[in-house]
Structures are given as structure tokens and as C-alpha cells.
Short mmCIF file of C-alpha atoms and ligand atoms in Angstrom, two decimals:
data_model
loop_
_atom_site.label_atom_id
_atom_site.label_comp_id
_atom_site.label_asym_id
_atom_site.label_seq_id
_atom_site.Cartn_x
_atom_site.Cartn_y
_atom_site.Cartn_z
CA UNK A 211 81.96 107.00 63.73
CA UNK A 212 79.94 110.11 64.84
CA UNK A 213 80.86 111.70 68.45
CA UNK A 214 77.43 110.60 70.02
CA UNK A 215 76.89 106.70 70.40
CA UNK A 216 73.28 105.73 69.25
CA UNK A 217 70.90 102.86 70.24
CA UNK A 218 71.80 101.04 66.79
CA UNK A 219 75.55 100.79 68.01
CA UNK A 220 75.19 100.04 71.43
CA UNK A 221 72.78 96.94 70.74
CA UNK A 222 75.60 95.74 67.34
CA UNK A 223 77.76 95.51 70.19
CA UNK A 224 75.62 94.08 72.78
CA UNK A 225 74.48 91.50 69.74
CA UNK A 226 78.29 90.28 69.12
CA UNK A 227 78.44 90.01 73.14
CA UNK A 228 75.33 88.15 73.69
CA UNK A 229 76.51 85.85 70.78
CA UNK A 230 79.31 84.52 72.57
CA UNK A 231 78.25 83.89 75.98
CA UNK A 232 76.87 81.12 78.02
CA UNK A 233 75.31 83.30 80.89
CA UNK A 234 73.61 86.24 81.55
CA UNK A 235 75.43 88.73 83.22
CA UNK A 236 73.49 91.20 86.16
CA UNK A 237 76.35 92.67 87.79
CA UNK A 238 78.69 95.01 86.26
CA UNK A 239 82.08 95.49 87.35
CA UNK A 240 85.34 97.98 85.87
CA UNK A 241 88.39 97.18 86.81
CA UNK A 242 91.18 100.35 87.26
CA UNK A 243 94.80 100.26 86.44
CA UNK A 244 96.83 97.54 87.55
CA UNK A 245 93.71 95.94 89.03
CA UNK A 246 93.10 93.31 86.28
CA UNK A 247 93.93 90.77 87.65
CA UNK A 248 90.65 90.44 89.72
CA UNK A 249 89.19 88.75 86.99
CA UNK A 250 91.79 86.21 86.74
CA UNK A 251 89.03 84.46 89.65
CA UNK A 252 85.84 84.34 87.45
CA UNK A 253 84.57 80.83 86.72
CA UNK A 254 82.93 79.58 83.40
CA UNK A 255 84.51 82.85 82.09
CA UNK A 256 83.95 83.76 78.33
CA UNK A 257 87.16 85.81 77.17
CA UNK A 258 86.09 88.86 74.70
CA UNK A 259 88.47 91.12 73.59
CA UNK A 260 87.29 93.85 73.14
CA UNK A 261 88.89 94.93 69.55
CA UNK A 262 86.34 92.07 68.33
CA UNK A 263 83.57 94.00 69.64
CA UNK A 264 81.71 96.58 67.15
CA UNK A 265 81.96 100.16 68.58
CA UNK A 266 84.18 99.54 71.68
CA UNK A 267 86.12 102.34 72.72
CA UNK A 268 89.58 100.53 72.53
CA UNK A 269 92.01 100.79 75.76
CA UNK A 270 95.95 101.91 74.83
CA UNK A 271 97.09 102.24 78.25
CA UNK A 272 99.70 100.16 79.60
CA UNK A 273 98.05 97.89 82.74
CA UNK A 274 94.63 97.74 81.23
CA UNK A 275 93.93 94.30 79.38
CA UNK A 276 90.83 95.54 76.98
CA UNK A 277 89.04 92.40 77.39
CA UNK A 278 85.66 91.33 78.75
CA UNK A 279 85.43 87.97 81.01
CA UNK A 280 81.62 86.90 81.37
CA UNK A 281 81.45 84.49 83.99
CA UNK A 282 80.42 83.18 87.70
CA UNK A 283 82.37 85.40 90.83
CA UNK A 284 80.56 83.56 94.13
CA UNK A 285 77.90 82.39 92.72
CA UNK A 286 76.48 85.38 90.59
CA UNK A 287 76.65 85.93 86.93
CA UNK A 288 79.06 88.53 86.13
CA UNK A 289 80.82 90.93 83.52
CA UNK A 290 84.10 91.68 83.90
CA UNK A 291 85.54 94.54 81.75
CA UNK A 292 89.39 94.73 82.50
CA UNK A 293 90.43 97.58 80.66
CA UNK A 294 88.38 100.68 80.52
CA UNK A 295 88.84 103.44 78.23
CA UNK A 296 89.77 106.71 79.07
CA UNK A 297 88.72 110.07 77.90
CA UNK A 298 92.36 111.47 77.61
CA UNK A 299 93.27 108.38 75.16
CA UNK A 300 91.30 110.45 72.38
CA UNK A 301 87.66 108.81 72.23
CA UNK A 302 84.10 111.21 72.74
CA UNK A 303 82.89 111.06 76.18
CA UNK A 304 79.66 109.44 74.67
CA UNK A 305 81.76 106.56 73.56
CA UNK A 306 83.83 106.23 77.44
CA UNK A 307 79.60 105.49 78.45
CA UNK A 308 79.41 102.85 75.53
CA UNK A 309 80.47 99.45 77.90
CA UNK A 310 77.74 100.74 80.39
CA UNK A 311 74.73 100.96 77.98
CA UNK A 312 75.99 97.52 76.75
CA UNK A 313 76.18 96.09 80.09
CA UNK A 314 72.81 97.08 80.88
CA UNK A 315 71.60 95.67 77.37
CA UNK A 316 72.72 92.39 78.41
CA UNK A 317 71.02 92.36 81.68
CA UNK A 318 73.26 94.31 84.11
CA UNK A 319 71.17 96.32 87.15
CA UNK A 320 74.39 96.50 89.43
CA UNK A 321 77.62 98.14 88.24
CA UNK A 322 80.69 98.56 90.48
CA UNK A 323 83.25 100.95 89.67
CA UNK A 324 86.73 100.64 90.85
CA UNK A 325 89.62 102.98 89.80
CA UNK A 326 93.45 103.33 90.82
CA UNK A 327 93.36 106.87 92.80
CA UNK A 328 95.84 109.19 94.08
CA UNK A 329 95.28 110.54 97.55
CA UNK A 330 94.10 113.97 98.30
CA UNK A 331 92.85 113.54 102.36
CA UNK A 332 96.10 113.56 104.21
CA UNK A 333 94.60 110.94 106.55
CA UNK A 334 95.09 108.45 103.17
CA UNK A 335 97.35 106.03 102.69
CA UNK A 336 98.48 104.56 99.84
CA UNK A 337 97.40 101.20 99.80
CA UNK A 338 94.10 102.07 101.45
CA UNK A 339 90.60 101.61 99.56
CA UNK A 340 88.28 104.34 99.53
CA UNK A 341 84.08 103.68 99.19
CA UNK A 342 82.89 106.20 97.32
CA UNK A 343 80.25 108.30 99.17
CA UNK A 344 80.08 111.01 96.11
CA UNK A 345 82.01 112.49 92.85
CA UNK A 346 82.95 115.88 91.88
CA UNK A 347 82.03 115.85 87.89
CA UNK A 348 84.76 118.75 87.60
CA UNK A 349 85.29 117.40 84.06
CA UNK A 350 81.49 117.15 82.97
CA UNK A 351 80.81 120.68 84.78
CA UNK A 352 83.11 122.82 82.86
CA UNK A 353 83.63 120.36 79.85
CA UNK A 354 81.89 117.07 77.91
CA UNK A 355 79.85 115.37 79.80
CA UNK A 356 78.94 111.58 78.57
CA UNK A 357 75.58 112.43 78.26
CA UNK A 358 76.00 115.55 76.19
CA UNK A 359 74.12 114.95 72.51
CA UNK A 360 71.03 113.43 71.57
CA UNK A 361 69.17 112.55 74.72
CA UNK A 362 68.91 108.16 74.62
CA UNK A 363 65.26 108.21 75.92
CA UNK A 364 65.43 104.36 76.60
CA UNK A 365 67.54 104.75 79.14
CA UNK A 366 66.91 107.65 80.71
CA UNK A 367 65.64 111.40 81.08
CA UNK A 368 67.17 114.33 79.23
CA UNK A 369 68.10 116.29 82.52
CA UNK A 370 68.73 113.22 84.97
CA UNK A 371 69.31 113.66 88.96
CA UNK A 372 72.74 113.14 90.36
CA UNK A 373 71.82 113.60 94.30
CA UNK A 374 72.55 109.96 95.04
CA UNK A 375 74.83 108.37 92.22
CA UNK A 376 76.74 105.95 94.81
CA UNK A 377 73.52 103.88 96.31
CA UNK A 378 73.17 103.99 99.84
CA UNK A 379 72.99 100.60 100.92
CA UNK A 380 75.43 99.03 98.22
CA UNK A 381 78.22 101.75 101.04
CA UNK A 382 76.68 100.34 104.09
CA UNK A 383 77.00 97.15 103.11
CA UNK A 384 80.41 97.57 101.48
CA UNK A 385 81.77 99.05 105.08
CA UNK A 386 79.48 96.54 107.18
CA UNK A 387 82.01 93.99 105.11
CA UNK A 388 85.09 96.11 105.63
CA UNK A 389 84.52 96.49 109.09
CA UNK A 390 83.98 92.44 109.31
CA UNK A 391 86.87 91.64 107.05
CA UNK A 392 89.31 94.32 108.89
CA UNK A 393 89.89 95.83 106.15
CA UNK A 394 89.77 99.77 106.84
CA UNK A 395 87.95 101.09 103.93
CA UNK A 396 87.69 104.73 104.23
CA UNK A 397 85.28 106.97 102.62
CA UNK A 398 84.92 109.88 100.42
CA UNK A 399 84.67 112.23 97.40
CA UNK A 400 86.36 111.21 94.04
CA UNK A 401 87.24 113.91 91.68
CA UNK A 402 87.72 113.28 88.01
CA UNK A 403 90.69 115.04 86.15
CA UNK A 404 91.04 114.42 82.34
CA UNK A 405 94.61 113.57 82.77
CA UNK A 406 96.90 112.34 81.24
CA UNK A 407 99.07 114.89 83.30
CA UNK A 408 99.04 114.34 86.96
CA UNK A 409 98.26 117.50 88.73
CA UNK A 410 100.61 120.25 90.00
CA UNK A 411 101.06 121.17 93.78
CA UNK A 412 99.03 123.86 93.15
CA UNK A 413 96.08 122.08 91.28
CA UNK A 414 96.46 119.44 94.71
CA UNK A 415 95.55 122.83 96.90
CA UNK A 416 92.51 123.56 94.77
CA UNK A 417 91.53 119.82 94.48
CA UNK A 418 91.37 119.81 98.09
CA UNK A 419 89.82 122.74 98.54
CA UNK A 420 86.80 122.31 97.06
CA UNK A 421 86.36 118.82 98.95
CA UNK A 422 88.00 116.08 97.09
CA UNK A 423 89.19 112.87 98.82
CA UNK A 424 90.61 111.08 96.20
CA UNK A 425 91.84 112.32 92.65
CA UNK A 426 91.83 110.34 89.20
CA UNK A 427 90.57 109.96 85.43
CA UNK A 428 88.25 107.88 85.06
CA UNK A 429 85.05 106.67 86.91
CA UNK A 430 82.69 109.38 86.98
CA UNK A 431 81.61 109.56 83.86
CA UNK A 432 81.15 106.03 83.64
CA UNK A 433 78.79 106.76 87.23
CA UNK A 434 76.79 109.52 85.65
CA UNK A 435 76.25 106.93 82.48
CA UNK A 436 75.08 104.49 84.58
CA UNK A 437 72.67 106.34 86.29
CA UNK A 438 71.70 107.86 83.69
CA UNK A 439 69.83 104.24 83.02
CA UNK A 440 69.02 104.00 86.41
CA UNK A 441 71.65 101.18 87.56
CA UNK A 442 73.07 100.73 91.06
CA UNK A 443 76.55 102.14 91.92
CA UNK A 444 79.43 101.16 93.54
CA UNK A 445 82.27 103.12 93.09
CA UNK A 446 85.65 101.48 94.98
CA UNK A 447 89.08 103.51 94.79
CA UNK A 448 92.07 102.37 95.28
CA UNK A 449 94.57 104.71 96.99
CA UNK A 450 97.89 103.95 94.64
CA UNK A 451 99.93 107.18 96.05
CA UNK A 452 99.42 110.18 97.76
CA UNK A 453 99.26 113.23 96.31
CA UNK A 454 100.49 116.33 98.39
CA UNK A 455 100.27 120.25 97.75
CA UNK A 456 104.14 121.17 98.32
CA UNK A 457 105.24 118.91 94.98
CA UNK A 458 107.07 116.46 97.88
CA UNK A 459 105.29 113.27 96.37
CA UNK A 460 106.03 112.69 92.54
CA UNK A 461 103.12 110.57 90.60
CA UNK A 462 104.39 108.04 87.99
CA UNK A 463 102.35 105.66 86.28
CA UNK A 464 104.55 102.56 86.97
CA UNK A 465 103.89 103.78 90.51
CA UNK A 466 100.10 103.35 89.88
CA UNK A 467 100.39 100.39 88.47
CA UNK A 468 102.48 98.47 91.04
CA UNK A 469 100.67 99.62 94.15
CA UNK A 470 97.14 98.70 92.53
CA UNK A 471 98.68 95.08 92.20
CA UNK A 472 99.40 95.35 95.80
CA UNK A 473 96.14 96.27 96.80
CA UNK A 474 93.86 93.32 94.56
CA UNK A 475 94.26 91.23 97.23
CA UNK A 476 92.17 93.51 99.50
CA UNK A 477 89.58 94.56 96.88
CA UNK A 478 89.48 90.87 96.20
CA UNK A 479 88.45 89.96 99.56
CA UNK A 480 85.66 93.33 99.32
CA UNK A 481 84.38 92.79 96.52
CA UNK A 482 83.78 88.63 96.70
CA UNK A 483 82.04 89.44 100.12
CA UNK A 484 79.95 92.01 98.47
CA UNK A 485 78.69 89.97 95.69
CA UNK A 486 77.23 87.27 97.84
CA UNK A 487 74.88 89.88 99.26
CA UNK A 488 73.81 91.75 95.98
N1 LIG B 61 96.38 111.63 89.94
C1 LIG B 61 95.48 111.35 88.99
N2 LIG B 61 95.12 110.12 88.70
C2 LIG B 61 95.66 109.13 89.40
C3 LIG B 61 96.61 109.34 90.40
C4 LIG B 61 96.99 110.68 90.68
O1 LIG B 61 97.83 110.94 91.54
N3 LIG B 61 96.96 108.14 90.91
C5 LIG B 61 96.23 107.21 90.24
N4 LIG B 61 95.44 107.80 89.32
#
């Protein structure tokens, strides 16, 4: 397979999708590590995994599933993808944007995000979710970005704006629910590492200095992808540990993985409250 994902392969794999289901998906959603089992919720769900699928980036990373569920969540007709790829697990950044142009192929206007997150703003907690307001694109500034190659014209423009890739009202909304629900979402700026090292103290101090929240691998290219072909954003983090600049706090993945189980309950009770309203 080439590095850059063309219009052929992203509708063979929207074709074997399409073949399978009973209903046509319009929202989007991702689910991050340890976060899976959202999706264990979805009624009328079609089960795909995602190794049948032509193209598909394939997940290796402990905690993510690599399957899609199609299916009903409160009433609307939804795509579940529980296991996202990664750029650090070896595939081209064009291919990490592959289940995005799909989902839109089938139908998808909406896409919401969600990622496990370690916590850069010392006012964090893990255990807290964090609405994204914006993203740093460290990795697509000085590295691949997704939408590097052949420009896909059907989706979008060759030089696309990025002032507002998290929509505006899809955040009000999302803390008008918060605030209703108790749940004390806060906000801010995700930054996207390629990982699969966790950062040093000293990589924490620049992190934070140039005005990161929130710190993990995934998720903004995904967001750049998806606006790209002009979808609506939503990008949820989940704060699975905090991340500090004097090396007190050590990351493990196990770590990740058990505090995002901890917090489904919560993103649960967002995201089914969102959805209604979409
Ligand atoms: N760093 C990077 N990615 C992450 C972290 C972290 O501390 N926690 C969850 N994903």
C-alpha cells in the first residue's frame, strides 16, 4: 500500500462497511484507551472488525478493541470505532485519517473525538474530562501531517483553515450539559506527541509552556482530517494522570488504561446527553 490513501481505497472500505449495515450512520465517534467500553450501550449494533475491512489502519495496542459498532446511541444513528490507530504503531499519517474519510462516506457530518490524556494544567485532576477548546498540531507542524500528499479535492481544499477545528456550539452545549449533569468538565488545549514514550520532566516544562492543557497521541490528526472535509468536532479528553515537570508523577500505560475505565461512566453520561441535542 502506498503512504497516501486515495479516493479508490477509502470508498473499497466504505463499500465493505456499507455492505454490512442496517443503518446509516451521521455521527462519528472515537473512542481513546480504555474507553471502549462506551460502545458496549449501542442498540441494533452491527459488529465490524476492523481486520475485515480493506485498507484499515489496524490497532496493536493493548485497551483498544479495533472494531466498528454501527448502531442506535439515544435515538441517533451512530458509528462507533473502538480502537483507533495510532501514528507511533508504524502506519502513514494519511492512513491514521482513513476511518474519518470513511465515516464521512457513509454519511457522517458530526465526529466526536475522545482520547485518554495526561494532565499538563496543574488545576487537572485525573479523572476529570477536558472539552477541547483547541489543539496544538506540534506533530503536523514540525513533522507529517495527515493531509500531507496528493490534495483529496472531494473533500476539501489543498491549504484548509484550522481557526475553529473544535465547533463552537457542539463546547457550549457540551458544558451547558456538564454544568446540568454536575459533571465539572474543564476546558482546554490538547497537544499531540507521537509517543510511544511518555514525555520527560523537561519536555512537561516546554509542553506547558507553550500553552498545553492536556498532553497525548492521538486526536489531532484525526481533527485536522475531519475538517479537512468540513465535519463538526468534538474533541473530549479524558484526564487518566497527571503529568508534572519535576519527574514526581510516573506515566504507565496500565495506569491509562485503568483510570479511563474509571472515567466511562462520566463520558457516558456527556456524551448520551449530547447526542440527543445534535
Ligand atoms: N502522556 C502522553 N499521552 C498520554 C498520557 C501522558 O501522560 N496519558 C494518557 N495518554
Amino acid at each position: 500500500m502506498s503512504e497516501f490513501i486515495t479516493l479508490a481505497e477509502i470508498d473499497a472500505a466504505k463499500d465493505a462497511i456499507q455492505a454490512q449495515i442496517k443503518i446509516q450512520p451521521e455521527i462519528g465517534l472515537i473512542l481513546g484507551s480504555g474507553l471502549g467500553d462506551f460502545a458496549d450501550t449501542i442498540e441494533d449494533a452491527t459488529i465490524i472488525s476492523t481486520e475485515e475491512i480493506p485498507n484499515w489502519p489496524i490497532s496493536t495496542v493493548k485497551g483498544h478493541k479495533g472494531r466498528l459498532v454501527i448502531g442506535k446511541l439515544e435515538g441517533k444513528p451512530v458509528i462507533v470505532l473502538q480502537g483507533r490507530t495510532h501514528y507511533y504503531e508504524g502506519h502513514s499519517m494519511s492512513h491514521i485519517g482513513l476511518p474519518i474519510r470513511v465515516m464521512q462516506r457513509l454519511g457522517v457530518d458530526t465526529l466526536i473525538l475522545t482520547n485518554a490524556a495526561g494532565g499538563i494544567n496543574p488545576a487537572f485532576s485525573p479523572g476529570d474530562l477536558m472539552i477541547l477548546t483547541d489543539h496544538i498540531a506540534l506533530v503536523g507542524m514540525v513533522g507529517p501531517n495527515p493531509l500531507r500528499g496528493p490534495n483529496l479535492d472531494e473533500f476539501g481544499p489543498r491549504f484548509p483553515d484550522m481557526s475553529r477545528v473544535y465547533d463552537r456550539e457542539l463546547i457550549q452545549l457540551a458544558k451547558q450539559i456538564s454544568d446540568e449533569k454536575n459533571l465539572h468538565c474543564q476546558e482546554g488545549v490538547y497537544i499531540c506527541l507521537v509517543g510511544p514514550s511518555f514525555e520527560t520532566p523537561a519536555d512537561i516544562r516546554f509542553l506547558r509552556g507553550v500553552g498545553a492543557d492536556a498532553v497525548g497521541m492521538s486526536t489531532v490528526p484525526e481533527a485536522i482530517v475531519a475538517r479537512h472535509g468540513g465535519l463538526r468536532v468534538l474533541g473530549i479528553s479524558s484526564i487518566t494522570n497527571q503529568v508534572d515537570p519535576d519527574g514526581t508523577n510516573v506515566a504507565s500505560h496500565e495506569e491509562v488504561l485503568e483510570a479511563g475505565k474509571l472515567i466511562v461512566p462520566k463520558l457516558t453520561a456527556l456524551i448520551k446527553a449530547i447526542l440527543p441535542k445534535l
